[in-house]
């Protein structure tokens, strides 16, 4: 796809959510990145959006919520619960219904999952995290398909970026490019480390549950008691 960089991950989230029409309905995870949750709560409270919250692992519930919706927002794996959605099924169903599909692919990276190939209209990344990878960059990105529909979305996103001051600085973009050059090595090692940590934590008496989908480098734990 074609990536458009923005000043932060939240700038990318805000640009993507700006595609939702005023008063429109968005189907979103009931447990998502806190910035997304806060933004949706604010839009709902001011009456500019209707939010249908769903458990992304309950495919049937998500499918039912799509009726009459304008946008489907997904994270997979989700932040922070590491829940995995059935992206092929959900994205295909949303397309049939004419629902705009956005997938936050921050935790998976393009090396482990490519939502555009699965039917998403738009992919969001907090480049701050995995893609840049060195804890010295604040950056976001939205990625659109190389199609007429994708190019039309990109134009709208670029206009939003300009009008809302979300343009990224050249130094940040250069640093992120540096990080991308080692992404494949970092993802490989992070996955190995995460698998080992998940195994050790599962046996730890202070840990009630380890949340790890079996791939990727992010782990969540539930502490006993």
Coordinates of C-alpha atoms in Angstrom, one line a residue:
X1 CA 0.0 0.0 0.0
X2 CA 0.9 3.7 0.1
X3 CA 1.9 5.0 3.5
X4 CA 1.2 8.5 4.7
X5 CA 3.2 9.5 7.8
X6 CA 1.8 11.7 10.6
X7 CA 3.2 13.3 13.7
X8 CA 2.2 10.5 16.1
X9 CA 0.2 7.3 16.3
X10 CA -2.7 9.2 17.7
X11 CA -2.5 11.7 14.8
X12 CA -2.9 8.6 12.5
X13 CA -5.8 7.3 14.6
X14 CA -7.5 10.8 14.5
X15 CA -7.1 11.0 10.8
X16 CA -8.6 7.6 10.3
X17 CA -11.5 8.2 12.6
X18 CA -12.1 11.5 10.8
X19 CA -13.3 9.4 7.8
X20 CA -16.4 8.5 9.9
X21 CA -19.3 10.8 8.9
X22 CA -20.8 13.1 11.5
X23 CA -23.3 11.1 13.4
X24 CA -22.1 7.9 11.8
X25 CA -21.9 4.5 13.5
X26 CA -18.6 2.8 14.2
X27 CA -18.1 -0.8 15.4
X28 CA -15.1 -1.0 17.7
X29 CA -13.5 -3.3 20.3
X30 CA -14.7 -2.9 23.8
X31 CA -11.0 -3.2 24.9
X32 CA -8.7 -1.2 22.6
X33 CA -5.8 1.2 22.8
X34 CA -6.7 3.8 25.4
X35 CA -6.3 6.7 23.0
X36 CA -8.9 5.1 20.6
X37 CA -11.3 4.4 23.5
X38 CA -11.0 8.0 24.7
X39 CA -11.5 9.5 21.2
X40 CA -14.6 7.3 20.6
X41 CA -16.0 8.2 24.1
X42 CA -15.5 11.9 23.3
X43 CA -17.2 11.7 20.0
X44 CA -20.1 9.7 21.4
X45 CA -20.6 12.1 24.3
X46 CA -20.7 15.1 21.9
X47 CA -23.2 13.3 19.7
X48 CA -21.0 13.2 16.6
X49 CA -20.8 9.4 16.5
X50 CA -22.6 6.2 17.6
X51 CA -20.3 3.6 19.0
X52 CA -21.1 -0.1 19.0
X53 CA -18.6 -1.9 21.3
X54 CA -17.9 -5.5 20.7
X55 CA -15.6 -8.3 21.8
X56 CA -13.4 -8.8 18.8
X57 CA -13.0 -12.5 19.5
X58 CA -16.8 -12.9 19.3
X59 CA -17.0 -13.1 15.5
X60 CA -20.8 -13.5 15.4
X61 CA -21.3 -10.5 17.7
X62 CA -19.1 -8.3 15.4
X63 CA -21.0 -9.5 12.3
X64 CA -24.3 -8.7 13.9
X65 CA -23.1 -5.2 14.9
X66 CA -22.1 -4.4 11.3
X67 CA -25.6 -4.0 10.1
X68 CA -26.1 -0.3 9.2
X69 CA -22.6 0.7 10.4
X70 CA -20.3 3.1 8.6
X71 CA -17.0 2.0 9.9
X72 CA -15.4 -1.2 11.4
X73 CA -12.3 -0.5 13.7
X74 CA -10.2 -3.5 14.6
X75 CA -7.0 -4.2 16.5
X76 CA -5.5 -7.6 16.1
X77 CA -3.8 -8.5 18.3
X78 CA -5.5 -5.9 20.5
X79 CA -3.8 -3.5 22.9
X80 CA -3.5 -4.4 25.8
X81 CA -5.4 -7.7 26.0
X82 CA -3.7 -9.4 22.9
X83 CA -7.0 -10.6 21.6
X84 CA -7.0 -11.9 18.0
X85 CA -9.9 -11.1 15.6
X86 CA -10.9 -13.3 12.6
X87 CA -9.8 -10.6 10.2
X88 CA -10.6 -12.5 6.9
X89 CA -14.2 -13.2 8.0
X90 CA -14.9 -9.8 9.5
X91 CA -13.3 -7.8 6.7
X92 CA -15.1 -9.8 4.0
X93 CA -18.4 -9.3 5.7
X94 CA -17.8 -5.6 6.2
X95 CA -17.0 -5.2 2.5
X96 CA -20.2 -6.9 1.4
X97 CA -22.1 -4.4 3.7
X98 CA -20.2 -1.4 2.4
X99 CA -18.6 -0.7 5.8
X100 CA -15.2 1.1 5.8
X101 CA -12.6 -1.2 7.4
X102 CA -9.7 0.1 9.5
X103 CA -7.2 -2.2 11.1
X104 CA -4.6 -1.1 13.7
X105 CA -1.7 -3.3 12.8
X106 CA 0.9 -1.9 15.2
X107 CA 1.5 -5.0 17.2
X108 CA 1.6 -7.4 14.2
X109 CA 3.7 -5.3 11.8
X110 CA 3.5 -5.8 8.1
X111 CA 5.9 -8.8 8.5
X112 CA 3.4 -10.9 10.4
X113 CA 0.1 -9.6 9.0
X114 CA -1.1 -7.6 6.0
X115 CA -4.6 -6.4 6.5
X116 CA -4.9 -4.7 3.1
X117 CA -4.4 -8.1 1.5
X118 CA -7.2 -9.5 3.8
X119 CA -9.7 -6.8 2.7
X120 CA -9.0 -3.8 4.9
X121 CA -9.5 -0.3 3.4
X122 CA -7.0 1.4 5.8
X123 CA -4.2 0.2 8.1
X124 CA -3.0 2.3 11.0
X125 CA 0.4 2.1 12.7
X126 CA 2.0 3.7 15.7
X127 CA 5.4 3.9 14.1
X128 CA 6.7 5.0 17.5
X129 CA 6.6 1.4 18.6
X130 CA 7.6 -1.6 16.5
X131 CA 8.4 0.0 13.1
X132 CA 10.9 2.6 14.4
X133 CA 11.9 0.4 17.3
X134 CA 14.5 2.5 19.1
X135 CA 12.4 4.5 21.5
X136 CA 13.5 7.8 20.0
X137 CA 10.7 8.5 17.5
X138 CA 7.2 9.8 17.8
X139 CA 5.4 9.0 14.5
X140 CA 2.3 7.4 13.0
X141 CA 1.2 6.1 9.6
X142 CA -1.9 5.3 7.7
X143 CA -1.6 2.9 4.8
X144 CA -4.1 2.7 1.9
X145 CA -4.5 0.3 -1.0
X146 CA -3.1 1.1 -4.4
X147 CA -6.5 1.3 -6.0
X148 CA -8.9 4.1 -7.0
X149 CA -10.7 3.8 -3.7
X150 CA -7.5 3.7 -1.8
X151 CA -6.1 6.8 -3.6
X152 CA -9.3 8.7 -2.8
X153 CA -9.0 7.8 0.9
X154 CA -5.4 8.9 0.9
X155 CA -6.3 12.3 -0.5
X156 CA -8.9 12.8 2.3
X157 CA -6.3 11.7 4.9
X158 CA -3.6 14.0 3.5
X159 CA -6.0 16.9 3.6
X160 CA -6.9 16.1 7.2
X161 CA -3.2 15.9 8.1
X162 CA -2.5 19.3 6.6
X163 CA -5.5 21.1 8.1
X164 CA -5.0 19.6 11.6
X165 CA -1.2 20.1 11.7
X166 CA -0.4 16.4 11.9
X167 CA 2.6 16.6 9.5
X168 CA 5.6 14.6 10.6
X169 CA 9.1 16.2 11.0
X170 CA 11.8 15.1 8.6
X171 CA 14.2 14.0 11.3
X172 CA 11.5 11.6 12.8
X173 CA 10.8 10.2 9.3
X174 CA 14.5 9.6 8.7
X175 CA 14.9 7.9 12.1
X176 CA 11.9 5.7 11.4
X177 CA 13.5 4.7 8.0
X178 CA 16.6 3.7 9.9
X179 CA 14.5 1.5 12.2
X180 CA 12.7 -0.2 9.3
X181 CA 16.0 -1.5 8.0
X182 CA 16.3 -3.8 11.1
X183 CA 12.6 -4.6 11.5
X184 CA 12.9 -8.1 10.2
X185 CA 15.7 -8.9 12.7
X186 CA 14.0 -7.3 15.6
X187 CA 10.7 -9.0 15.0
X188 CA 12.4 -12.4 14.7
X189 CA 14.3 -12.0 18.0
X190 CA 11.3 -10.4 19.8
X191 CA 9.1 -13.3 18.9
X192 CA 11.7 -15.8 20.3
X193 CA 12.0 -13.8 23.5
X194 CA 8.2 -13.5 23.9
X195 CA 7.7 -17.2 23.5
X196 CA 10.3 -18.0 26.1
X197 CA 8.9 -15.4 28.5
X198 CA 5.3 -16.6 28.0
X199 CA 6.4 -20.1 29.0
X200 CA 8.3 -18.9 32.1
X201 CA 5.5 -16.6 33.2
X202 CA 2.9 -19.3 32.8
X203 CA 4.7 -21.3 35.4
X204 CA 5.2 -18.3 37.8
X205 CA 3.0 -18.5 41.0
X206 CA 2.3 -14.7 40.9
X207 CA 0.8 -14.9 37.4
X208 CA -2.8 -15.9 36.9
X209 CA -2.9 -15.8 33.2
X210 CA -0.5 -15.1 30.3
X211 CA -2.0 -13.4 27.3
X212 CA 0.1 -14.2 24.2
X213 CA -1.5 -15.3 20.9
X214 CA 1.5 -17.6 20.1
X215 CA 3.1 -15.1 17.7
X216 CA 4.4 -11.6 17.9
X217 CA 6.6 -10.0 20.5
X218 CA 4.1 -8.5 22.9
X219 CA 2.9 -10.2 26.1
X220 CA 0.2 -9.2 28.7
X221 CA -0.2 -10.9 32.1
X222 CA -2.9 -11.0 34.7
X223 CA -1.4 -10.9 38.2
X224 CA -2.8 -13.4 40.7
X225 CA -5.1 -11.8 43.2

